[in-house]
Structures are given as C-alpha cells and as structure tokens.
Short mmCIF file of C-alpha atoms in Angstrom, two decimals:
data_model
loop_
_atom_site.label_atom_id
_atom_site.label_comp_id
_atom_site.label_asym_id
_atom_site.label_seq_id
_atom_site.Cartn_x
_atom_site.Cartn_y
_atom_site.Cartn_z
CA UNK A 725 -69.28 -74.06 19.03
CA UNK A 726 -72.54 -74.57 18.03
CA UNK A 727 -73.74 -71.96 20.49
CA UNK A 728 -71.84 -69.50 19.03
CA UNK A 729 -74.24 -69.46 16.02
CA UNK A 730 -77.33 -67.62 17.28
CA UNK A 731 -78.39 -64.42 16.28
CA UNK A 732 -77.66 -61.75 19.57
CA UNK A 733 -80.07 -58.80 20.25
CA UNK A 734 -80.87 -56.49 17.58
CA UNK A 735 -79.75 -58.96 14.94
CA UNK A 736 -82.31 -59.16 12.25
CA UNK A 737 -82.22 -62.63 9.99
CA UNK A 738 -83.58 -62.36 6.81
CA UNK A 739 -87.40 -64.09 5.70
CA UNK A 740 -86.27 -67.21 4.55
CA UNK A 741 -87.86 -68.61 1.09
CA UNK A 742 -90.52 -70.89 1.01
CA UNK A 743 -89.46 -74.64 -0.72
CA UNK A 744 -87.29 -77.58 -0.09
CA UNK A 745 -83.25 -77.08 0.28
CA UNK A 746 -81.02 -77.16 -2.86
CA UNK A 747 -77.79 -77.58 -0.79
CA UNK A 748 -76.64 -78.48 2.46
CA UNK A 749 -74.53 -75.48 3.84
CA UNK A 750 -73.16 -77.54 7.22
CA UNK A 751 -69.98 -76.95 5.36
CA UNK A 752 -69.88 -73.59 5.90
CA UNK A 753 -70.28 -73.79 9.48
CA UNK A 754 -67.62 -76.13 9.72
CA UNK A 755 -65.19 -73.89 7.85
CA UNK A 756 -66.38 -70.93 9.39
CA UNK A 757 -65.40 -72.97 13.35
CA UNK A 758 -61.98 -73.71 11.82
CA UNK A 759 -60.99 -69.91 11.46
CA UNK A 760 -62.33 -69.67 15.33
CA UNK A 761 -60.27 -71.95 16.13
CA UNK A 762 -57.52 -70.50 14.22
CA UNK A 763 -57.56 -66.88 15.04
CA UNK A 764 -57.89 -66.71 18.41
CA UNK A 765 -54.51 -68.46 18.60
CA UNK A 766 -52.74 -66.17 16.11
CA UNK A 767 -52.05 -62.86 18.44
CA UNK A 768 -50.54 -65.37 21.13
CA UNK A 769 -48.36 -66.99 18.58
CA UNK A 770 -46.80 -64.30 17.56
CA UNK A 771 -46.59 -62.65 20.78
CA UNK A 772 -44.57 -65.80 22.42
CA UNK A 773 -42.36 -66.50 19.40
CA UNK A 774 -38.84 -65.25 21.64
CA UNK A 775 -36.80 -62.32 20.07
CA UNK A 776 -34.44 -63.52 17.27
CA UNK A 777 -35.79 -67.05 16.77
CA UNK A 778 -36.06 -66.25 13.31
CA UNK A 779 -36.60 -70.41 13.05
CA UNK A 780 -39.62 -70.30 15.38
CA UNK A 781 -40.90 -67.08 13.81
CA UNK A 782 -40.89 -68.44 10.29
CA UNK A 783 -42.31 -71.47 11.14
CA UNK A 784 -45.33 -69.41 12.62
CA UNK A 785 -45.38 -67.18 10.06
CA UNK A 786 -45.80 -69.54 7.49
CA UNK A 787 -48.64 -71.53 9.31
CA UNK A 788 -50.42 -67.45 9.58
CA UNK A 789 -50.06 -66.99 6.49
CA UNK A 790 -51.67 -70.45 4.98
CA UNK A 791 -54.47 -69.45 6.77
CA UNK A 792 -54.62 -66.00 5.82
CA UNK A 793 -54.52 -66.99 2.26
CA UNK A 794 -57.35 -70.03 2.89
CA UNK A 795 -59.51 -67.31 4.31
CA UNK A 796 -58.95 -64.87 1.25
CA UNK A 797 -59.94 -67.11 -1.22
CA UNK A 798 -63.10 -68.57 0.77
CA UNK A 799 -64.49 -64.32 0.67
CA UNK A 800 -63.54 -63.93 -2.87
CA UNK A 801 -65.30 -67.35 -3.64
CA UNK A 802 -68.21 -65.97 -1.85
CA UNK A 803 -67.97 -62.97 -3.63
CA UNK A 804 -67.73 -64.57 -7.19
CA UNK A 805 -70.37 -67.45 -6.80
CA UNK A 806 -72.07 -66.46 -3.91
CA UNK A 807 -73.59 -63.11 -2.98
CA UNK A 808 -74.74 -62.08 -6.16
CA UNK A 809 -76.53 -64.41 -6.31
CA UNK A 810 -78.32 -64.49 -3.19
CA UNK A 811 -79.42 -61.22 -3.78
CA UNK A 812 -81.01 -61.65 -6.98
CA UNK A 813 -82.73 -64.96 -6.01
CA UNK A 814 -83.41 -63.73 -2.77
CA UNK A 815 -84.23 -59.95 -2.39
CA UNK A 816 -84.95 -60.06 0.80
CA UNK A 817 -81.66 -60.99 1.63
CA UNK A 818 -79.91 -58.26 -0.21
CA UNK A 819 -78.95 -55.96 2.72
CA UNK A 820 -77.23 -58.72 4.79
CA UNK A 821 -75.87 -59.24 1.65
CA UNK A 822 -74.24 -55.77 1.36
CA UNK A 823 -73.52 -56.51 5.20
CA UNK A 824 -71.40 -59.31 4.44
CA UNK A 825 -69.60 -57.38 1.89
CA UNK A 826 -69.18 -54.60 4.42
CA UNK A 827 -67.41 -57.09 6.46
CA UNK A 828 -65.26 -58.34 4.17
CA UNK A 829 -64.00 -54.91 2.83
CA UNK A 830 -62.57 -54.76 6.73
CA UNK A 831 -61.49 -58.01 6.92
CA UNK A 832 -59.42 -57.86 3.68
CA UNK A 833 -58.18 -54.11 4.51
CA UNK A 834 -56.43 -55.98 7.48
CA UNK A 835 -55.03 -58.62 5.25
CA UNK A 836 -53.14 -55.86 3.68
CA UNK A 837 -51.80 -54.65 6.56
CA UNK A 838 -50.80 -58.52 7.85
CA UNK A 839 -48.94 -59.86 4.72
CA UNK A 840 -45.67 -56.72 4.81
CA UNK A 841 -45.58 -57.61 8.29
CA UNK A 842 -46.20 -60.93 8.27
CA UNK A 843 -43.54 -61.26 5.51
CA UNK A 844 -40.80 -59.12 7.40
CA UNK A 845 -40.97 -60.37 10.95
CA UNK A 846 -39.64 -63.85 10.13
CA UNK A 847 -36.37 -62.00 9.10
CA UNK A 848 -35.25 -60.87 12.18
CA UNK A 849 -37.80 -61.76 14.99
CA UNK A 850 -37.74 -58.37 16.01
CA UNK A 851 -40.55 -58.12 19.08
CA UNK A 852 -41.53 -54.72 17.85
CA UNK A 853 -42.70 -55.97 14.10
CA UNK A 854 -44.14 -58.78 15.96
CA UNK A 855 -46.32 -56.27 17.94
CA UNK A 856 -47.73 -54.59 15.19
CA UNK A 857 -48.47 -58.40 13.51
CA UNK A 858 -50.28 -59.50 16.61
CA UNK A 859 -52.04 -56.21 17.11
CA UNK A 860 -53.56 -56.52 13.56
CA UNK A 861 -54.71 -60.16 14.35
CA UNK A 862 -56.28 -58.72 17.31
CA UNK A 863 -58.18 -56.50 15.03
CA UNK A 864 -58.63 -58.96 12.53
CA UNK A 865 -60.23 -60.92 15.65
CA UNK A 866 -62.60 -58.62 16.39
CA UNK A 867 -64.57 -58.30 12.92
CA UNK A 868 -64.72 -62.08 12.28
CA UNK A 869 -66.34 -62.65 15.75
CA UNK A 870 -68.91 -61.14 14.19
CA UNK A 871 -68.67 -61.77 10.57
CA UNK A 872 -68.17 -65.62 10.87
CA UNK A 873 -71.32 -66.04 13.35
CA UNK A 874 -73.60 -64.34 11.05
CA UNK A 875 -73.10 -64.80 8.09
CA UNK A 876 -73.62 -68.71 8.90
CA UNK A 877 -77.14 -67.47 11.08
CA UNK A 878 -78.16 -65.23 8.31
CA UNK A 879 -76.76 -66.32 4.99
CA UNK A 880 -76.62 -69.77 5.30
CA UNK A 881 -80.75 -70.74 5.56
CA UNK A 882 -81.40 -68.24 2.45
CA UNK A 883 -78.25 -70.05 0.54
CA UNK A 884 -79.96 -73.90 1.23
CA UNK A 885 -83.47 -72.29 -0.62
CA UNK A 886 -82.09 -70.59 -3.36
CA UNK A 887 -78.38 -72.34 -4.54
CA UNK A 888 -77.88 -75.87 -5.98
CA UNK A 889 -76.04 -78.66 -4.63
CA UNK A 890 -73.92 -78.23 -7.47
CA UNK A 891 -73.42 -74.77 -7.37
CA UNK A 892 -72.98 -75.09 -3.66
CA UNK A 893 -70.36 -77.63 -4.04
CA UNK A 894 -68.69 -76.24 -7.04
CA UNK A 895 -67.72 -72.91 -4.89
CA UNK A 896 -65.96 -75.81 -2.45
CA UNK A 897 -63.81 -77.40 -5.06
CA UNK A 898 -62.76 -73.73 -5.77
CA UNK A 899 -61.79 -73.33 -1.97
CA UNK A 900 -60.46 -76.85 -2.00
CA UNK A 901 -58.32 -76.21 -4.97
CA UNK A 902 -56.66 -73.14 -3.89
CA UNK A 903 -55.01 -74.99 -1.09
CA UNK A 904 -51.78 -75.47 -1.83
CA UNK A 905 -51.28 -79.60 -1.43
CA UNK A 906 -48.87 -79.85 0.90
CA UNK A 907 -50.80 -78.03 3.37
CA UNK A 908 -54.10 -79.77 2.47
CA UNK A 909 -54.14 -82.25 4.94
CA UNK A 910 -52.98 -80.23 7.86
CA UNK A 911 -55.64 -77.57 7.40
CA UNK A 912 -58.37 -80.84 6.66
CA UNK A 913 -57.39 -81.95 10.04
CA UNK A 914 -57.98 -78.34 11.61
CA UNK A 915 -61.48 -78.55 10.16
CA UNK A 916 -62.41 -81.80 11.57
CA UNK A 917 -60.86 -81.41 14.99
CA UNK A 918 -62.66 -77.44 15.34
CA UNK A 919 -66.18 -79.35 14.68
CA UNK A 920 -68.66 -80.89 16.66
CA UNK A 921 -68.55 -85.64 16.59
CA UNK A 922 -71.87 -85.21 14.75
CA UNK A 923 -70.43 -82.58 11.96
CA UNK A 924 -67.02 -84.36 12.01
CA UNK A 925 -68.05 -87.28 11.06
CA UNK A 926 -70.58 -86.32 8.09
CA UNK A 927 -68.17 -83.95 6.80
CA UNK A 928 -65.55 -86.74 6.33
CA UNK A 929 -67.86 -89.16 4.72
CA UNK A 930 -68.80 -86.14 2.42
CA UNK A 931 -65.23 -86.28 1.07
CA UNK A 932 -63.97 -87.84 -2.14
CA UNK A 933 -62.63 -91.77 -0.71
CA UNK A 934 -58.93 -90.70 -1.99
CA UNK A 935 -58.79 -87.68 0.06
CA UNK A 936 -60.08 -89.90 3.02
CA UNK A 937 -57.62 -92.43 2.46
CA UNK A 938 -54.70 -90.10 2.52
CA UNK A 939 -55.91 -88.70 5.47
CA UNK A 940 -56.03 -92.18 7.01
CA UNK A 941 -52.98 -92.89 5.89
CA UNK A 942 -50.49 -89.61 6.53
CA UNK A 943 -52.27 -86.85 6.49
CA UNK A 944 -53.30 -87.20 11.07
CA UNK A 945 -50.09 -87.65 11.37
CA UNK A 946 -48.98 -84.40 9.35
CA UNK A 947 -51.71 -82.34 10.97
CA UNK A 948 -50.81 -83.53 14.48
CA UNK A 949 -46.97 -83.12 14.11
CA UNK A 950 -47.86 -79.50 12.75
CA UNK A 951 -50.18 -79.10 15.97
CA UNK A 952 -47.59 -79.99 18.70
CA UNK A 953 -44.60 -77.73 16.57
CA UNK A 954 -47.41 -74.77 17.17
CA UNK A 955 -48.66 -75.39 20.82
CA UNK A 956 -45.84 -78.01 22.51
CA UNK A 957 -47.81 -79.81 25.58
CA UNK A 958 -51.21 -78.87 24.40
CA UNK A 959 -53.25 -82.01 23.79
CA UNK A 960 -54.34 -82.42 20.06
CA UNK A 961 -57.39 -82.46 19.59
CA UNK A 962 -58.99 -85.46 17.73
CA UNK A 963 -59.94 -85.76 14.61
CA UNK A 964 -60.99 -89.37 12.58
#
C-alpha cells in the first residue's frame, strides 16, 4: 500500500516548511489504508448479498454503515481541527487545502445518497435497492482513490511542520471517541491488518496499554469472527 502514496503526473505537492516535526502523521496513512481496504469491498458486498436475505443484508448493512459513519467523522474532524489551520500556518498549502475540501463536499454528497438506501435495503433485500447502494459505493470509490492518496502525499508533510503532537493527537481521540464501543475493536483490527508489519506494529505500541490488552484479550477474536461472517473462505488477514 505504500506505493499507492506517490504523487502521479501533474500532481503538484505543496513547499513544505522549514523546521523540525511537531507530530507524527503515520496515523493518517494508516487510517487512510483501512478505508482502501474497506471500500473496495463494499460494491461486491452488496452486490452478492442473495435477494430476500434480509439477515445477510442487514448484517452487511450494518458493517457499511459503521464505516460510513467512521469516515464522516474523520472529514469533519479534519475540517474542525485540521484545515484551517493548515492554511493559516501554512499559506502555501491553502489551495490543496480548498482541494481537500472540494473532495470532501463529493464524498459527503454521496453519503447522503448511501444512508436512505443503505437504511431501506436491509428491509426487504430487494436486488434493485441494492443496485443503486452498490452503484453509489462505486462512485464513492472513485473520489477517495484520489482523495485518500493525496491528501496523505500532500497534507500530511505540511501537517508534521506546522501542528502539535497534541493537537495532532487530540483530533484522534475525537475520531477514537466517536466509535461506537462495541465496534471499536473490530474496526482496530481492520486498521492493523490494512497496514504494512513496520506501521502495524508502531501503531499498536502507540495505543493506550488497556486498549492493547483488550485487543489481546477479545477484541482478534471479535474482528476475525466479523471478517469470516463478511468474506466466508477468505483468509484473515493478520493483525498482532
């Protein structure tokens, strides 16, 4: 995945500031791999779920949806503690500021048109409501292929110069928070097992010893139970 994050022909990055690094924005590349892992999958899901298994659909549905909402909240956090800032600290940065903002008025204009349908397909399972659902995640697809890759090649290096550690880490607690906690674990194991050994394993040293513990304890197990209910036969990928 770490290929992914390059900067393609006609892509212009930013001057970054001169200094040392305030924060370590890893995180955001780790994050950023777990939505493309997630997304890619979504269209299919939805698109194999069998007519009237309202069960199966629901089940799907709900797992969509926790991600939907996880993604929401990471662009509004962005939005609130983020960008703003950038572009004040950073002027230089302040069109691929407006950039990212572009992108996230499409991405969240397609949230809108998920959630109805997201919400009404588990009712019936009907294949034609499940279309329209997987042809939104197609288009959904299409802008964060783009979004997600640069905003961690062109935001990211200005972000290290110009935000604290605290403030860095204070707009993950928000993130963190907003995950309901009975899905925390599964989507902790989707970020682990979507990064690279060498990001893996920093990123779960990073994390409070309680949440590792838990993790340790039940939290593999819930992530890799939820894993084989979504893709039966497909190997799950590791994770600590």
């Amino acid at each position: 995945m770490s290929d992914f994050y390059v900067a393609l022909p006609g892509e212009t990055a930013p001057a970054v500031p001169a200094g040392p690094k305030l924060c370590n924005g890893d995180d955001m590349r780790i994050l950023h791999s777990a939505f493309l892992f997630a997304y890619p999958r979504m269209a299919e899901l939805v698109r194999d779920t069998p007519p009237g298994d309202t069960a199966r659909a629901a089940f799907v549905a709900q797992w969509l949806g926790d991600i939907d909402h996880t993604l929401r909240t990471h662009h509004k956090d962005e939005e609130l503690l983020l960008f703003d800032q950038l572009a004040e600290r950073a002027p230089a940065c302040a069109l691929h500021v407006g950039q990212m903002k572009a992108h996230h008025a499409q991405v969240h204009a397609i949230l809108d048109e998920i959630e109805p349908l997201r919400l009404e397909w588990p009712k019936t399972a009907d294949p034609d409501t499940g279309e329209q659902l997987a042809d939104a995640y197609d288009r959904m697809l299409e802008v964060l292929e783009v979004h997600l890759r640069r905003e961690v090649v062109e935001i990211v290096p200005v972000a290290e110069k110009v935000i604290t550690a605290k403030e860095w880490a204070g707009m993950a607690e928000r993130g963190t928070k907003a995950v309901p906690k009975d899905r925390l674990m599964s989507q902790l194991g989707m970020l682990l097992s979507s990064s690279a050994p060498e990001d893996r394993k920093q990123f779960f040293k990073n994390i409070p010893l309680p949440v590792r513990i838990m993790y340790r304890t039940y939290g593999r197990r819930q992530y890799e139970a939820q894993f084989r209910l979504l893709w039966p036969g497909e190997a799950v990928p590791q994770t600590v």
